[in-house]
Coordinates of C-alpha atoms and ligand atoms in Angstrom, one line a residue:
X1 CA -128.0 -70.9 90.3
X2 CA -129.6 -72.4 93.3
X3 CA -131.7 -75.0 92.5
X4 CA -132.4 -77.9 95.0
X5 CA -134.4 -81.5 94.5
X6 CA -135.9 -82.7 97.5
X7 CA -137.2 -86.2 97.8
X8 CA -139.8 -87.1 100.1
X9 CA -140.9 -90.3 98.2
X10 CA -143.5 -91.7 101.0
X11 CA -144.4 -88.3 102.2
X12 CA -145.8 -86.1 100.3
X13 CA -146.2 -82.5 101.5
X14 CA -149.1 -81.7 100.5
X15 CA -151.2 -84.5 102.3
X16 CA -153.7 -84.6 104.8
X17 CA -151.8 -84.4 108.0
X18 CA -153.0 -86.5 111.0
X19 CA -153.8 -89.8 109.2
X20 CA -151.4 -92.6 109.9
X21 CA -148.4 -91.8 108.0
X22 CA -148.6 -87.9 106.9
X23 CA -147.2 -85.8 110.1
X24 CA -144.1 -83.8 111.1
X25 CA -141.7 -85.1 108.2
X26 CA -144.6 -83.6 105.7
X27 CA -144.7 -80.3 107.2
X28 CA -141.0 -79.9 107.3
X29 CA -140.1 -80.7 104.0
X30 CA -142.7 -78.0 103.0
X31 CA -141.7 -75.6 105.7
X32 CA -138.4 -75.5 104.7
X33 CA -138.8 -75.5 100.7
X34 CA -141.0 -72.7 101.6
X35 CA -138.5 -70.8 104.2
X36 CA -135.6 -71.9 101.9
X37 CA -137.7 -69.8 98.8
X38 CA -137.5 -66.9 100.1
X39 CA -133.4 -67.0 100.6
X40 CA -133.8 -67.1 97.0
X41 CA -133.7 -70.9 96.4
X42 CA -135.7 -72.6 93.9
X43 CA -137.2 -76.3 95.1
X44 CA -138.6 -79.2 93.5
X45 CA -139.9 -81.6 96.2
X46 CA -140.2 -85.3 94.1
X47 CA -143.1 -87.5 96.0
X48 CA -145.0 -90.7 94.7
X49 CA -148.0 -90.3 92.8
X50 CA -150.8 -91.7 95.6
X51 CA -154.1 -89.7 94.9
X52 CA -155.4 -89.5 90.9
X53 CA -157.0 -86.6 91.9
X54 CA -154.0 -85.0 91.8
X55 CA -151.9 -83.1 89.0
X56 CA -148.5 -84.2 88.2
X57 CA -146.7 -80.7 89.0
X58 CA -148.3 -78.5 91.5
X59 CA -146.7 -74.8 92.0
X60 CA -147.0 -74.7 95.4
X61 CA -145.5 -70.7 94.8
X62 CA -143.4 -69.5 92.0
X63 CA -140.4 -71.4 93.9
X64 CA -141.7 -74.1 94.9
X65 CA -143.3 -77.4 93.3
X66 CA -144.4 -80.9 94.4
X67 CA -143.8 -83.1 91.6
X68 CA -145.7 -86.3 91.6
X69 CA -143.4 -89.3 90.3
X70 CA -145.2 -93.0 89.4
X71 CA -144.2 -95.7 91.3
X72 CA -146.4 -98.4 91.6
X73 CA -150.2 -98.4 91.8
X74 CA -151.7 -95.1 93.7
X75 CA -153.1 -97.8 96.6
X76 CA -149.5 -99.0 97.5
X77 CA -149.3 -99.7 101.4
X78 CA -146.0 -97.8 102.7
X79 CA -145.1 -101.6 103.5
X80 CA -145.2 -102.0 99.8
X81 CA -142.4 -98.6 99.1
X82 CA -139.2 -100.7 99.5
X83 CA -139.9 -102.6 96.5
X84 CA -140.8 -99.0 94.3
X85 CA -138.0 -97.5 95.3
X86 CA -136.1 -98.3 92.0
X87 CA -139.1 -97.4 89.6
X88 CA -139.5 -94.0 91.6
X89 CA -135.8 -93.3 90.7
X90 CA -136.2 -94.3 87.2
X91 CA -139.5 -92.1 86.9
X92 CA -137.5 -89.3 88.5
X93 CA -134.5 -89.1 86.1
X94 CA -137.0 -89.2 83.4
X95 CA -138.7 -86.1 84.1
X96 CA -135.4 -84.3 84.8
X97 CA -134.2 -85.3 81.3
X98 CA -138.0 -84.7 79.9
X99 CA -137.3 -81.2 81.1
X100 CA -133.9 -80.5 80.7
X101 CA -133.7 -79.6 84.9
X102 CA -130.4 -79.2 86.9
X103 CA -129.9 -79.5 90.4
X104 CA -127.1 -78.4 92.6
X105 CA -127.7 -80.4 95.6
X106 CA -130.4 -83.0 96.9
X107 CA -131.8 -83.4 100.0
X108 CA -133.3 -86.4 100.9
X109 CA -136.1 -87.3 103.6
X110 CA -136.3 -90.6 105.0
X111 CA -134.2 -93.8 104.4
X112 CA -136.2 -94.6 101.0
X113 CA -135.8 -92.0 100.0
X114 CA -132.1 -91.7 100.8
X115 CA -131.5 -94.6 98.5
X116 CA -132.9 -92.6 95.8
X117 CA -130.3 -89.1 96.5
X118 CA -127.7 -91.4 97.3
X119 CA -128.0 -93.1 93.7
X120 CA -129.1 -89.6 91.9
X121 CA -126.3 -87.7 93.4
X122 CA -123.7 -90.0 92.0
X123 CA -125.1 -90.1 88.6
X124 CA -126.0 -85.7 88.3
X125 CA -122.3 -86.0 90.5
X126 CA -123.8 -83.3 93.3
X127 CA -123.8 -83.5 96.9
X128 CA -126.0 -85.3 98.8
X129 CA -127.8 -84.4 102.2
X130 CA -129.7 -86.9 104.5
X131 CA -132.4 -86.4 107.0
X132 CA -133.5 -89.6 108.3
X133 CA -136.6 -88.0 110.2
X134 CA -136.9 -91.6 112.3
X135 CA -134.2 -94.4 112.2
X136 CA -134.5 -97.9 112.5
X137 CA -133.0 -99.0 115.1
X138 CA -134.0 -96.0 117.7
X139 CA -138.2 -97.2 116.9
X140 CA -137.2 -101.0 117.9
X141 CA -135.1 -99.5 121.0
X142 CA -138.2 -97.2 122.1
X143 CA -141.1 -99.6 122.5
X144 CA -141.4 -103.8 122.1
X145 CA -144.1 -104.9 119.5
X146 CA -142.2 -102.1 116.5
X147 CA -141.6 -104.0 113.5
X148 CA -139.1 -102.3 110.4
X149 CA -138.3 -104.2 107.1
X150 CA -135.0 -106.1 107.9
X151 CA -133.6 -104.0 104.9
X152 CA -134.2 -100.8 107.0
X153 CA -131.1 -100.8 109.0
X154 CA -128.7 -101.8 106.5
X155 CA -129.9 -99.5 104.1
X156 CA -129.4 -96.6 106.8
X157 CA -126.2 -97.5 107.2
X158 CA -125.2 -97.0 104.0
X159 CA -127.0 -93.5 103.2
X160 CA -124.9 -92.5 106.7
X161 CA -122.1 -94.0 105.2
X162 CA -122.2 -92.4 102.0
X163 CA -124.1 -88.9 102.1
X164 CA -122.2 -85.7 102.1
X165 CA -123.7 -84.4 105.5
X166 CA -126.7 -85.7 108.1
X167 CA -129.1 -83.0 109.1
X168 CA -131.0 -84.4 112.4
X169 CA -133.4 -82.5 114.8
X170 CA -131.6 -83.2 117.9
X171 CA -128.5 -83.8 119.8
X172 CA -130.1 -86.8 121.2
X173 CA -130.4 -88.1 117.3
X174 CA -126.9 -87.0 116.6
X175 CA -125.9 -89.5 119.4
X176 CA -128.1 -92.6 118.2
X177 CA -126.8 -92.4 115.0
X178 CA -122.9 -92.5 116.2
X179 CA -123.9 -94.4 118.7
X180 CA -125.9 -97.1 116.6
X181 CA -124.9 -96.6 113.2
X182 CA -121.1 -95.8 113.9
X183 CA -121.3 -92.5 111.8
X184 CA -118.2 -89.9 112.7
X185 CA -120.0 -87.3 114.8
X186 CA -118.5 -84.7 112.8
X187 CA -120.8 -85.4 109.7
X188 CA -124.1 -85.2 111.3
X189 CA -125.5 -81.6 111.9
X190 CA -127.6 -80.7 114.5
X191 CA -130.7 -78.3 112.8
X192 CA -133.3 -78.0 115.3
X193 CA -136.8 -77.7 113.3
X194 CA -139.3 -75.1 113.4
X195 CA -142.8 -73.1 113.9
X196 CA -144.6 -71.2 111.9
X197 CA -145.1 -68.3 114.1
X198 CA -147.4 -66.5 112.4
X199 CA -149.9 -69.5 112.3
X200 CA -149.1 -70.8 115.7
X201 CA -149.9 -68.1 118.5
X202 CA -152.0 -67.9 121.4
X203 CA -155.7 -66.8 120.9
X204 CA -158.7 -65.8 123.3
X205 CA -158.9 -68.7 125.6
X206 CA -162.7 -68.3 125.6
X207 CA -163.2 -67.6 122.0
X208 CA -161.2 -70.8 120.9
X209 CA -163.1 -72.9 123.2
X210 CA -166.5 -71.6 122.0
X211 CA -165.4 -72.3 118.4
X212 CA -164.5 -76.2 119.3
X213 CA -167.7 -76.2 121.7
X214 CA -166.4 -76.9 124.7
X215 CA -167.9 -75.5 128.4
X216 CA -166.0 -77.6 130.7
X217 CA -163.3 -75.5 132.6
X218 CA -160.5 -78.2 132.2
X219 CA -159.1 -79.0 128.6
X220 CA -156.6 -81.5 128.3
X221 CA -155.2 -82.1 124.4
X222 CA -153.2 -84.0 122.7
X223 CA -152.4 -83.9 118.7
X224 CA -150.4 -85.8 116.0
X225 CA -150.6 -89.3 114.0
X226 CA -152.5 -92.5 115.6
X227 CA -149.7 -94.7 116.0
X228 CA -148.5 -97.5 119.0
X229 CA -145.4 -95.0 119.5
X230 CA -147.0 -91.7 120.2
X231 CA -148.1 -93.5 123.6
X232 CA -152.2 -92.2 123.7
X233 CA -152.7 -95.1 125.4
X234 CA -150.6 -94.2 128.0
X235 CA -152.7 -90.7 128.4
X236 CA -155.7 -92.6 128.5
X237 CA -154.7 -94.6 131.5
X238 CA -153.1 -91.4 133.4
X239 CA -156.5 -89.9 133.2
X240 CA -158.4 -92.9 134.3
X241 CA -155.9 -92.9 137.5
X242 CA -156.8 -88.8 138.4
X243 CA -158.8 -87.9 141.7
X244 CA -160.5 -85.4 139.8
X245 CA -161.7 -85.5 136.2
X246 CA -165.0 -83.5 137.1
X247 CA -165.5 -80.4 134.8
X248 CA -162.7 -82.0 132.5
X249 CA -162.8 -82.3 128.9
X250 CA -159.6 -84.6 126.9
X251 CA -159.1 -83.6 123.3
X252 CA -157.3 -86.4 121.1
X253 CA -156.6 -85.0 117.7
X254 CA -155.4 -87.3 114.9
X255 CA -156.4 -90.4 113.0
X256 CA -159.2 -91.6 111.2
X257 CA -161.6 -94.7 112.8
X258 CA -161.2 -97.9 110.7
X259 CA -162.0 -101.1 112.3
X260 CA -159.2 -103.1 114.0
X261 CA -156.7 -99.8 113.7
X262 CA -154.7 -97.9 116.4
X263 CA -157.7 -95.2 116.9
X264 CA -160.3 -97.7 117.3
X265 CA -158.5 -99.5 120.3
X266 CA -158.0 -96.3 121.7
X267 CA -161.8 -95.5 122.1
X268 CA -162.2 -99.2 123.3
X269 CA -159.5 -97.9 126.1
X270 CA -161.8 -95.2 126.7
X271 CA -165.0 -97.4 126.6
X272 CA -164.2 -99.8 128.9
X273 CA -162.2 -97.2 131.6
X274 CA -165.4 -95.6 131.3
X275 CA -164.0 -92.4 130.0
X276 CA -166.5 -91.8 127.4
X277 CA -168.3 -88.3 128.9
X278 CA -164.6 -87.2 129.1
X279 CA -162.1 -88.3 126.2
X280 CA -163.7 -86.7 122.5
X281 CA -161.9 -88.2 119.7
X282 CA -161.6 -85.7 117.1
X283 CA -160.1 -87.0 114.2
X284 CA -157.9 -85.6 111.7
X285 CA -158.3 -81.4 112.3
X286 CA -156.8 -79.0 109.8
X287 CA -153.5 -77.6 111.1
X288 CA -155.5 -74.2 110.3
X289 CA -157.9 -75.2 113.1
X290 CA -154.7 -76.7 115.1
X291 CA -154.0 -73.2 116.9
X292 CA -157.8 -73.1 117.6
X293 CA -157.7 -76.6 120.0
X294 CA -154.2 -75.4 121.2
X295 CA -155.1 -72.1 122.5
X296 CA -158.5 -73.7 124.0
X297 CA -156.4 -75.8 126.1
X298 CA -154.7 -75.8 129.4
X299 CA -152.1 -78.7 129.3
X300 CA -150.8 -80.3 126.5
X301 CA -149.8 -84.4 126.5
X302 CA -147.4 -86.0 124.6
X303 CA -146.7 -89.5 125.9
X304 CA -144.3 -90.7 123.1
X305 CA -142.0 -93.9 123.3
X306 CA -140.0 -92.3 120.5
X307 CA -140.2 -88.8 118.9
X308 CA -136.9 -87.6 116.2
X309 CA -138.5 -84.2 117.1
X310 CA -142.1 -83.8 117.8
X311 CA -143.3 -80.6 116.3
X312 CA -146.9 -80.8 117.8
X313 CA -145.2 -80.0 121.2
X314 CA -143.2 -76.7 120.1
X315 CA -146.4 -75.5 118.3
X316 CA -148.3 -76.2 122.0
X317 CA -145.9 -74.2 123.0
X318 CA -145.5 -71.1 120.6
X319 CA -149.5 -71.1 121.5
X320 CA -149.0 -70.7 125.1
X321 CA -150.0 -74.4 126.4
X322 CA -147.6 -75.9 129.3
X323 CA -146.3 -79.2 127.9
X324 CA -146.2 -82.5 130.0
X325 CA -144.1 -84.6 127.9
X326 CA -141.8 -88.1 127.3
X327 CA -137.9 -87.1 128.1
X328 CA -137.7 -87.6 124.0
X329 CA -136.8 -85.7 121.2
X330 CA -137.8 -82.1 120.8
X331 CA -139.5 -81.9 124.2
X332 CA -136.4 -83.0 125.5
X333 CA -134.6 -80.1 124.3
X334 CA -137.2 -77.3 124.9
X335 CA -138.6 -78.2 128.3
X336 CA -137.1 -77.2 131.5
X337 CA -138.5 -78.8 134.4
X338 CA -140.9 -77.0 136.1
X339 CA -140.0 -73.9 134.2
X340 CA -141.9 -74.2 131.1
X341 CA -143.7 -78.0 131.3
X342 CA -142.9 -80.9 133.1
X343 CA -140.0 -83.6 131.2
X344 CA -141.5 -87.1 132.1
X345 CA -138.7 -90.2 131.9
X346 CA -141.0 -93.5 131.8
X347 CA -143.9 -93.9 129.5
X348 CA -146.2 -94.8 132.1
X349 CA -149.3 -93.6 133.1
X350 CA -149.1 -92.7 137.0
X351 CA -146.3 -89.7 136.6
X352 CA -148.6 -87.9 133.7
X353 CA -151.0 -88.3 136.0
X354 CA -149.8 -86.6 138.6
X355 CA -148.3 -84.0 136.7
X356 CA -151.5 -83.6 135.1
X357 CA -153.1 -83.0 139.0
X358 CA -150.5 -80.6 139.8
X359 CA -151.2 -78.6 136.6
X360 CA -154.8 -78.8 136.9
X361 CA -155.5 -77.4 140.4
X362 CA -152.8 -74.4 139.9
X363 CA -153.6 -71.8 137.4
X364 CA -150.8 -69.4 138.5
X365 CA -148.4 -72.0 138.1
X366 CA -150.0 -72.7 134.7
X367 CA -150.0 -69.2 133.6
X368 CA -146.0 -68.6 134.6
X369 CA -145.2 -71.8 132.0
X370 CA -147.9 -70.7 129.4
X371 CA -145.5 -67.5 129.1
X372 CA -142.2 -69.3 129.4
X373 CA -143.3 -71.6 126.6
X374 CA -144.4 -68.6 124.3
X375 CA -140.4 -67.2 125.0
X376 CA -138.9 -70.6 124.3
X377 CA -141.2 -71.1 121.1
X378 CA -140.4 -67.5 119.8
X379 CA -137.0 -68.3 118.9
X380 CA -137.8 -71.5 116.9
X381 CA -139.2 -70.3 113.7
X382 CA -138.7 -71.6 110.7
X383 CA -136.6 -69.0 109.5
X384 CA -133.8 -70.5 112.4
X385 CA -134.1 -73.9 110.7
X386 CA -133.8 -72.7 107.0
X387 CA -130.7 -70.3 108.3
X388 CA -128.7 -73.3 109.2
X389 CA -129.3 -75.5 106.7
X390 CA -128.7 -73.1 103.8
X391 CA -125.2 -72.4 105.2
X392 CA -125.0 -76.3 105.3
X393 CA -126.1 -76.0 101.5
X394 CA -123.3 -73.4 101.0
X395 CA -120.3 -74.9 102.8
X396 CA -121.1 -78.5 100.5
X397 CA -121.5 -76.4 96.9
X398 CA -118.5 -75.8 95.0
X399 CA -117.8 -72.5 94.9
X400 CA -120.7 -71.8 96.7
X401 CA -123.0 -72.0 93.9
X402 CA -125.3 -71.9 96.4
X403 CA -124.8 -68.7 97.7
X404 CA -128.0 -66.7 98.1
X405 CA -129.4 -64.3 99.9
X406 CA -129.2 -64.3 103.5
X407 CA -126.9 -67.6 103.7
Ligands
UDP1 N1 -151.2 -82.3 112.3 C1 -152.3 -81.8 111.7 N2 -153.6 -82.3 112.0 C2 -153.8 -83.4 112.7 C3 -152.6 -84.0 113.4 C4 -151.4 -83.4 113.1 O1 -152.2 -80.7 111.0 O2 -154.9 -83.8 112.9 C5 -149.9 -81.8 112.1 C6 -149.3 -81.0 113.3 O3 -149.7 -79.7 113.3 C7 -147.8 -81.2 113.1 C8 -147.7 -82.5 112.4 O4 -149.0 -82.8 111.8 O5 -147.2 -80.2 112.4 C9 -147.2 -83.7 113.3 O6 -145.9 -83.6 113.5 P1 -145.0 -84.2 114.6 O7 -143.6 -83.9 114.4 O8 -145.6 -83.9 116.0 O9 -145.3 -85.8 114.5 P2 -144.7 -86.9 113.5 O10 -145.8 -87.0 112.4 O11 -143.4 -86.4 112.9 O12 -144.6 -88.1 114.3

């Protein structure tokens, strides 16, 4: 037997990445159900019902299915998931009893949805496995102006308190969360996430730029939700403040335009640094097209306050694109300085800048960390991520029920 429930209540895995809420924690917990799979395991990932379009139960492979639970009306606001939490549950158990299911471990995503495997996995009496994905208190340490529901940090607390283990990305998260949420070190495991290799590789420089027609000789790009804490503001000033922008082209990748929303004021930014002829807002692109803009590209820019991991800036990397990054999260762990991209330690614009400049005017030095960020990537597949956490899985199962192939 090997049968896991995943919940990913607010994010569900099969939703259009780029738009304000679906990112990295969506393409991990289908990553990993999909890695896990093939070890053998058999997943059910539980999200909220948000689209009517879609079917209750989809087989995402013969292993592998997103099951849509009611909570609420489709339209809820994520402000609004707090308050669903409880009906999500209920709807939950009901379809396990509906269908006569058994799980022998859950693994949770997020702090609402923590609640719900803390709660399920005293009631089925199976261990219970926490990935936060953000916390609390590190988003309202990383930039001024972050609000979190006041119930947010308590509840944390108490899945931290209470789960059988606490998977994080980085040794950076480990610390916040002993740090901040007074957890024993010992029951937080460090799992760095993944790349999908086979997806994410470098392609023809000049065939991926005639594809996203582009003829300028400099692409800058930068990819992921349109949110206050990725920082694109901060890109948006560095490039005002270059010498040099002539033959430059700056690809931002993410969000949709609504009025009054975080992409909007961005292209404001750009309107009134007079940036239009060089910044092109792209919108949402399918992650198929994602290796596409990477490959076209000479420097990637991530400019976060905050990142758990970041996996737009390992996928920059598996596609051969130096990375000039915050000292946060993933990049934090993968960069070297000067080796492979440049590690920046303030969000402000004048460093990116610069680094930007340096990268800009010296191909060989771009061309020695386009290599050593295809060597770091290449050992970051998924299949690294999945290893460790199904011998987490094991070592928590009685009797290792879990025990499938490869664990
Ligand atoms: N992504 C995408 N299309 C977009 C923007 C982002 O497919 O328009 C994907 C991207 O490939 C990455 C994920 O969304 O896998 C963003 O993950 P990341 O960890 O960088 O950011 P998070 O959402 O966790 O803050």
């Amino acid at each position: 037997m090997k049968n896991l429930a995943f919940i990913s209540m607010h994010a569900c895995p099969l939703a259009r990445l780029g738009e304000k809420d679906s990112g990295g924690l969506n393409v991990y917990v289908l990553q990993t159900a999909k890695y896990l799979s093939n070890r053998g395991y058999n997943i059910d990932i539980f999200t909220r019902a948000h689209d009517p379009q879609d079917q209750h139960v989809i087989n995402v492979s013969d292993a592998v299915r997103v099951i849509h639970i009611e909570a609420g009306s489709h339209e809820s606001l994520k402000s609004e998931l707090p308050s669903l939490v409880s009906d999500f549950q209920e709807n939950l158990e009901l379809f396990k009893l509906e269908y006569n299911l058994n799980y022998e471990l859950i693994h949770s995503h997020y702090w609402l949805s923590g609640q719900v495997g803390l709660s399920l996995s005293e009631r089925w009496q199976i261990p219970h496995i926490t990935t936060f994905h953000t916390l609390a208190l590190t988003k309202l340490q990383a930039r001024i102006g972050e609000i979190e529901p006041a119930i947010r940090e308590l509840t944390e607390s108490k899945i931290a308190r209470n789960a059988d283990a606490i998977i994080v990305s980085t040794s950076e998260e480990k610390h916040a969360l002993t740090r901040l949420y007074n957890v024993h070190p010992d029951r937080i495991e460090v799992v760095t996430a993944g790349v999908d290799l086979e997806r994410f590789h470098p392609i023809d420089k000049y065939l991926a730029r005639k594809t996203i027609e582009i003829s300028e000789s400099n692409i800058i790009l930068s990819v992921g939700r349109i949110d206050p804490l990725k920082g694109v503001d901060i890109l948006i000033k560095a490039i005002s403040m270059m010498d040099n922008t002539a033959d430059t082209k700056v690809l931002i990748v993410g969000g949709e335009p609504e009025s009054g929303n975080e992409l909007s004021k961005l292209i404001n930014l750009s309107n009134k640094l007079g940036l239009n002829d060089i910044l092109r807002f792209e919108g949402t692109v399918n992650q198929d097209m994602l290796p596409i803009y990477y490959s076209a590209s000479d420097i990637f820019v991530m400019p976060s306050y905050y990142e758990s991991f970041g996996l737009v800036a390992l996928e920059a990397m598996a596609c051969g694109v130096p990375v000039v990054a915050s000292r946060v999260g993933g990049p934090k762990l993968l960069i070297n300085q000067g080796g492979n991209g440049y590690l920046i330690p303030w969000v402000c614009p004048e460093p990116f800048s610069e680094k930007l400049e340096i990268l800009l005017s010296n191909k060989i030095l771009r061309e020695k960390m386009a290599n050593a960020s295809i060597s770091t990537a290449r050992n970051l597949d998924w299949n690294n991520t999945v290893n460790k956490l199904s011998n987490i899985y094991c070592s928590l199962t009685p009797n290792n029920k879990l025990d499938v192939i490869g664990a």
